[in-house]
mmCIF file of C-alpha atoms in Angstrom:
data_model
loop_
_atom_site.group_PDB
_atom_site.id
_atom_site.type_symbol
_atom_site.label_atom_id
_atom_site.label_comp_id
_atom_site.label_asym_id
_atom_site.label_seq_id
_atom_site.Cartn_x
_atom_site.Cartn_y
_atom_site.Cartn_z
ATOM 1 C CA MET A 164 -18.349 35.111 19.582
ATOM 2 C CA ILE A 165 -16.862 33.893 16.275
ATOM 3 C CA ARG A 166 -13.292 35.218 15.970
ATOM 4 C CA LEU A 167 -12.545 35.867 12.320
ATOM 5 C CA LEU A 168 -9.441 36.465 10.191
ATOM 6 C CA LEU A 169 -9.995 38.145 6.799
ATOM 7 C CA ALA A 170 -7.471 37.454 4.008
ATOM 8 C CA GLU A 171 -8.103 39.485 0.846
ATOM 9 C CA ASP A 172 -5.557 41.294 -1.344
ATOM 10 C CA GLN A 173 -7.949 44.054 -2.450
ATOM 11 C CA ALA A 174 -7.979 46.552 0.423
ATOM 12 C CA LEU A 175 -11.362 48.027 -0.514
ATOM 13 C CA VAL A 176 -13.078 44.623 -0.590
ATOM 14 C CA ARG A 177 -11.336 43.585 2.650
ATOM 15 C CA GLY A 178 -12.458 46.783 4.387
ATOM 16 C CA ALA A 179 -16.054 46.403 3.183
ATOM 17 C CA LEU A 180 -16.188 42.758 4.313
ATOM 18 C CA ALA A 181 -14.747 43.642 7.722
ATOM 19 C CA ALA A 182 -17.255 46.469 8.188
ATOM 20 C CA LEU A 183 -20.200 44.255 7.209
ATOM 21 C CA LEU A 184 -19.175 41.315 9.346
ATOM 22 C CA ASN A 185 -18.406 43.452 12.399
ATOM 23 C CA LEU A 186 -22.066 44.553 12.318
ATOM 24 C CA GLU A 187 -23.085 40.996 13.205
ATOM 25 C CA PRO A 188 -23.623 40.594 16.982
ATOM 26 C CA ASP A 189 -21.728 37.277 17.187
ATOM 27 C CA ILE A 190 -18.832 37.895 14.748
ATOM 28 C CA GLU A 191 -15.620 39.812 15.467
ATOM 29 C CA VAL A 192 -12.902 40.420 12.865
ATOM 30 C CA VAL A 193 -9.736 39.972 14.970
ATOM 31 C CA ALA A 194 -7.145 40.242 12.153
ATOM 32 C CA GLU A 195 -6.821 41.172 8.482
ATOM 33 C CA ALA A 196 -4.196 40.209 5.890
ATOM 34 C CA GLY A 197 -3.435 41.443 2.374
ATOM 35 C CA ASP A 198 -1.780 38.272 1.082
ATOM 36 C CA GLY A 199 -1.520 34.548 1.802
ATOM 37 C CA ALA A 200 1.825 34.674 3.639
ATOM 38 C CA GLN A 201 0.594 37.454 5.964
ATOM 39 C CA ALA A 202 -2.588 35.473 6.530
ATOM 40 C CA TRP A 203 -0.644 32.359 7.562
ATOM 41 C CA GLU A 204 1.444 34.394 10.056
ATOM 42 C CA ALA A 205 -1.768 35.933 11.436
ATOM 43 C CA VAL A 206 -3.436 32.512 11.744
ATOM 44 C CA LYS A 207 -0.519 31.257 13.853
ATOM 45 C CA ARG A 208 -0.509 34.437 15.946
ATOM 46 C CA VAL A 209 -4.238 34.934 16.716
ATOM 47 C CA GLN A 210 -5.577 31.388 16.093
ATOM 48 C CA PRO A 211 -8.996 32.530 14.837
ATOM 49 C CA ASP A 212 -12.067 30.310 14.784
ATOM 50 C CA VAL A 213 -12.607 30.931 11.075
ATOM 51 C CA VAL A 214 -10.464 32.269 8.222
ATOM 52 C CA VAL A 215 -12.289 33.957 5.334
ATOM 53 C CA THR A 216 -9.959 34.050 2.327
ATOM 54 C CA ASP A 217 -9.957 34.716 -1.400
ATOM 55 C CA ILE A 218 -8.375 32.134 -3.724
ATOM 56 C CA GLU A 219 -6.015 34.242 -5.841
ATOM 57 C CA MET A 220 -3.667 36.198 -3.585
ATOM 58 C CA PRO A 221 0.003 37.160 -3.831
ATOM 59 C CA GLY A 222 2.512 34.967 -1.992
ATOM 60 C CA MET A 223 0.201 32.045 -1.275
ATOM 61 C CA THR A 224 -3.221 31.139 -2.642
ATOM 62 C CA GLY A 225 -6.251 30.685 -0.422
ATOM 63 C CA ILE A 226 -6.142 26.956 -1.204
ATOM 64 C CA ASP A 227 -2.472 26.759 -0.133
ATOM 65 C CA LEU A 228 -3.395 28.627 3.047
ATOM 66 C CA ALA A 229 -6.226 26.156 3.726
ATOM 67 C CA MET A 230 -3.801 23.220 3.310
ATOM 68 C CA ARG A 231 -1.375 24.786 5.795
ATOM 69 C CA VAL A 232 -4.156 25.324 8.322
ATOM 70 C CA ARG A 233 -5.372 21.727 7.838
ATOM 71 C CA ASP A 234 -1.858 20.254 8.115
ATOM 72 C CA SER A 235 -1.076 22.309 11.239
ATOM 73 C CA GLY A 236 -3.802 20.498 13.187
ATOM 74 C CA MET A 237 -5.296 23.810 14.392
ATOM 75 C CA PRO A 238 -9.077 23.823 14.931
ATOM 76 C CA THR A 239 -9.371 26.921 12.688
ATOM 77 C CA ARG A 240 -11.835 26.421 9.824
ATOM 78 C CA VAL A 241 -11.410 27.984 6.378
ATOM 79 C CA VAL A 242 -14.099 29.571 4.207
ATOM 80 C CA ILE A 243 -13.303 30.777 0.686
ATOM 81 C CA VAL A 244 -15.176 33.810 -0.643
ATOM 82 C CA THR A 245 -14.211 34.437 -4.260
ATOM 83 C CA THR A 246 -15.258 35.572 -7.715
ATOM 84 C CA PHE A 247 -14.013 32.238 -9.129
ATOM 85 C CA GLY A 248 -17.212 30.267 -9.581
ATOM 86 C CA ARG A 249 -15.485 27.306 -11.198
ATOM 87 C CA ALA A 250 -16.001 23.707 -10.275
ATOM 88 C CA GLY A 251 -12.280 22.903 -10.435
ATOM 89 C CA TYR A 252 -11.489 25.467 -7.759
ATOM 90 C CA LEU A 253 -14.214 24.098 -5.502
ATOM 91 C CA ARG A 254 -12.937 20.530 -5.837
ATOM 92 C CA ARG A 255 -9.377 21.600 -5.001
ATOM 93 C CA ALA A 256 -10.641 23.686 -2.083
ATOM 94 C CA MET A 257 -12.577 20.734 -0.667
ATOM 95 C CA ASP A 258 -9.506 18.515 -1.016
ATOM 96 C CA ALA A 259 -7.577 21.160 0.964
ATOM 97 C CA GLY A 260 -10.041 20.918 3.854
ATOM 98 C CA VAL A 261 -12.046 24.085 3.159
ATOM 99 C CA ARG A 262 -15.383 24.073 5.036
ATOM 100 C CA GLY A 263 -17.139 26.818 3.073
ATOM 101 C CA TYR A 264 -17.049 28.123 -0.492
ATOM 102 C CA LEU A 265 -19.123 31.143 -1.463
ATOM 103 C CA LEU A 266 -19.119 33.635 -4.298
ATOM 104 C CA LYS A 267 -18.518 37.352 -3.648
ATOM 105 C CA ASP A 268 -21.890 38.275 -5.116
ATOM 106 C CA ALA A 269 -23.695 36.370 -2.339
ATOM 107 C CA PRO A 270 -25.728 38.607 0.022
ATOM 108 C CA ALA A 271 -23.955 39.667 3.256
ATOM 109 C CA GLY A 272 -26.560 37.895 5.380
ATOM 110 C CA GLN A 273 -25.864 34.644 3.549
ATOM 111 C CA LEU A 274 -22.132 34.975 4.288
ATOM 112 C CA ALA A 275 -22.751 35.598 7.995
ATOM 113 C CA GLU A 276 -25.053 32.572 8.192
ATOM 114 C CA ALA A 277 -22.488 30.444 6.324
ATOM 115 C CA LEU A 278 -19.809 31.464 8.856
ATOM 116 C CA ARG A 279 -22.080 30.448 11.736
ATOM 117 C CA GLN A 280 -22.760 27.108 10.058
ATOM 118 C CA VAL A 281 -19.044 26.429 9.520
ATOM 119 C CA HIS A 282 -18.240 27.526 13.083
ATOM 120 C CA ARG A 283 -20.780 24.969 14.353
ATOM 121 C CA GLY A 284 -18.924 22.247 12.439
ATOM 122 C CA GLY A 285 -21.011 22.187 9.260
ATOM 123 C CA ARG A 286 -20.234 23.072 5.656
ATOM 124 C CA ALA A 287 -21.451 25.966 3.525
ATOM 125 C CA ILE A 288 -21.037 25.465 -0.211
ATOM 126 C CA ASP A 289 -22.667 27.437 -3.022
ATOM 127 C CA PRO A 290 -25.292 24.874 -4.218
ATOM 128 C CA GLN A 291 -24.925 25.495 -7.972
ATOM 129 C CA LEU A 292 -21.163 25.147 -7.743
ATOM 130 C CA ALA A 293 -21.489 21.946 -5.755
ATOM 131 C CA VAL A 294 -23.555 20.358 -8.536
ATOM 132 C CA ALA A 295 -21.069 21.479 -11.198
ATOM 133 C CA ALA A 296 -18.074 20.249 -9.186
ATOM 134 C CA TRP A 297 -19.153 16.632 -9.223
ATOM 135 C CA SER A 298 -19.870 16.632 -12.948
ATOM 136 C CA ASP A 299 -16.659 18.381 -14.038
ATOM 137 C CA GLU A 300 -13.750 15.988 -13.399
ATOM 138 C CA ASP A 301 -10.192 17.377 -13.177
ATOM 139 C CA PRO A 302 -8.111 15.287 -15.604
ATOM 140 C CA LEU A 303 -4.674 16.477 -14.391
ATOM 141 C CA THR A 304 -2.355 14.798 -11.918
ATOM 142 C CA GLU A 305 -0.703 16.987 -9.278
ATOM 143 C CA ARG A 306 2.668 16.819 -11.094
ATOM 144 C CA GLU A 307 1.081 17.741 -14.458
ATOM 145 C CA ARG A 308 -0.576 20.676 -12.710
ATOM 146 C CA GLN A 309 2.763 21.885 -11.257
ATOM 147 C CA VAL A 310 4.564 21.620 -14.608
ATOM 148 C CA LEU A 311 1.736 23.333 -16.515
ATOM 149 C CA ARG A 312 1.522 26.161 -13.961
ATOM 150 C CA LEU A 313 5.246 26.915 -14.365
ATOM 151 C CA ALA A 314 4.999 26.674 -18.162
ATOM 152 C CA GLY A 315 2.170 29.209 -18.041
ATOM 153 C CA GLU A 316 4.436 31.546 -16.048
ATOM 154 C CA GLY A 317 6.836 31.492 -19.006
ATOM 155 C CA LEU A 318 9.496 29.110 -17.665
ATOM 156 C CA SER A 319 11.408 26.985 -20.172
ATOM 157 C CA THR A 320 11.502 23.186 -20.000
ATOM 158 C CA ALA A 321 14.994 23.391 -18.456
ATOM 159 C CA GLU A 322 13.873 25.951 -15.831
ATOM 160 C CA ILE A 323 10.814 23.864 -14.909
ATOM 161 C CA GLY A 324 13.044 20.796 -14.550
ATOM 162 C CA GLU A 325 15.428 22.703 -12.301
ATOM 163 C CA ARG A 326 12.607 24.094 -10.144
ATOM 164 C CA LEU A 327 10.923 20.680 -9.706
ATOM 165 C CA HIS A 328 14.106 18.545 -9.708
ATOM 166 C CA LEU A 329 13.062 16.702 -12.869
ATOM 167 C CA SER A 330 14.914 15.937 -16.103
ATOM 168 C CA GLN A 331 13.945 17.938 -19.203
ATOM 169 C CA GLY A 332 12.629 14.749 -20.809
ATOM 170 C CA THR A 333 10.344 14.106 -17.822
ATOM 171 C CA VAL A 334 9.076 17.702 -17.951
ATOM 172 C CA ARG A 335 8.338 17.307 -21.682
ATOM 173 C CA ASN A 336 6.439 14.070 -20.944
ATOM 174 C CA TYR A 337 4.290 15.750 -18.271
ATOM 175 C CA LEU A 338 3.575 18.704 -20.577
ATOM 176 C CA SER A 339 2.700 16.367 -23.430
ATOM 177 C CA GLU A 340 0.292 14.412 -21.188
ATOM 178 C CA ALA A 341 -1.377 17.615 -19.966
ATOM 179 C CA ILE A 342 -1.686 19.024 -23.509
ATOM 180 C CA GLY A 343 -3.276 15.764 -24.678
ATOM 181 C CA LYS A 344 -5.690 15.514 -21.745
ATOM 182 C CA LEU A 345 -6.815 19.112 -22.268
ATOM 183 C CA ASP A 346 -7.209 18.635 -26.031
ATOM 184 C CA SER A 347 -4.862 21.554 -26.679
ATOM 185 C CA SER A 348 -2.319 22.241 -29.396
ATOM 186 C CA ASN A 349 0.439 23.631 -27.143
ATOM 187 C CA ARG A 350 1.414 24.294 -23.522
ATOM 188 C CA ILE A 351 0.025 27.856 -23.451
ATOM 189 C CA GLU A 352 -3.385 26.790 -24.723
ATOM 190 C CA ALA A 353 -3.372 23.913 -22.201
ATOM 191 C CA TYR A 354 -2.440 26.353 -19.410
ATOM 192 C CA ARG A 355 -5.288 28.717 -20.397
ATOM 193 C CA ARG A 356 -7.812 25.899 -20.574
ATOM 194 C CA ALA A 357 -6.762 24.498 -17.201
ATOM 195 C CA ARG A 358 -6.964 27.954 -15.591
ATOM 196 C CA GLN A 359 -10.422 28.610 -17.058
ATOM 197 C CA ASN A 360 -11.651 25.377 -15.494
ATOM 198 C CA GLY A 361 -10.034 26.114 -12.122
ATOM 199 C CA TRP A 362 -7.666 23.133 -12.319
ATOM 200 C CA LEU A 363 -4.527 25.182 -11.636
#
């Protein structure tokens, strides 16, 4: 029996997924969570075989959750099921140790089979996304990504510096680098472009 934790902030989608997966003879949904922080607490509590999570969730993203699971040393495997069919997200998910990455419009049977494959130690990646991921290189460094994400949330240069323990000049340098790499005219345009490509 594959013990499953479902992390999805949309209650209707979470309920539908749970109902579908519980119909499978070898899959049991043992816990559900409505955000990333709840999911992490549930992972520690029930230690499921597989976590199925969305990417964008309040509190902690699915990718952050996957990194925590990986860094904890638990044998739990993470599968992302999302609407974000962007190569940048897939690359970041793979770097975080995610074993499966599927789109929400995939048939239910395909998801169940992917979970079995991941549970056996394999990977299950949407094939079209996999091709795109290796041709669409993320130009940003991790620090540029952090600075750009905060700028996109509306923080000033001083506030970003305070949050990341950087000088304002250093923050401006990182923003300038990111704007240049993304061929943008300002920080907001750079933020939008990076989000569209799944690099944030």
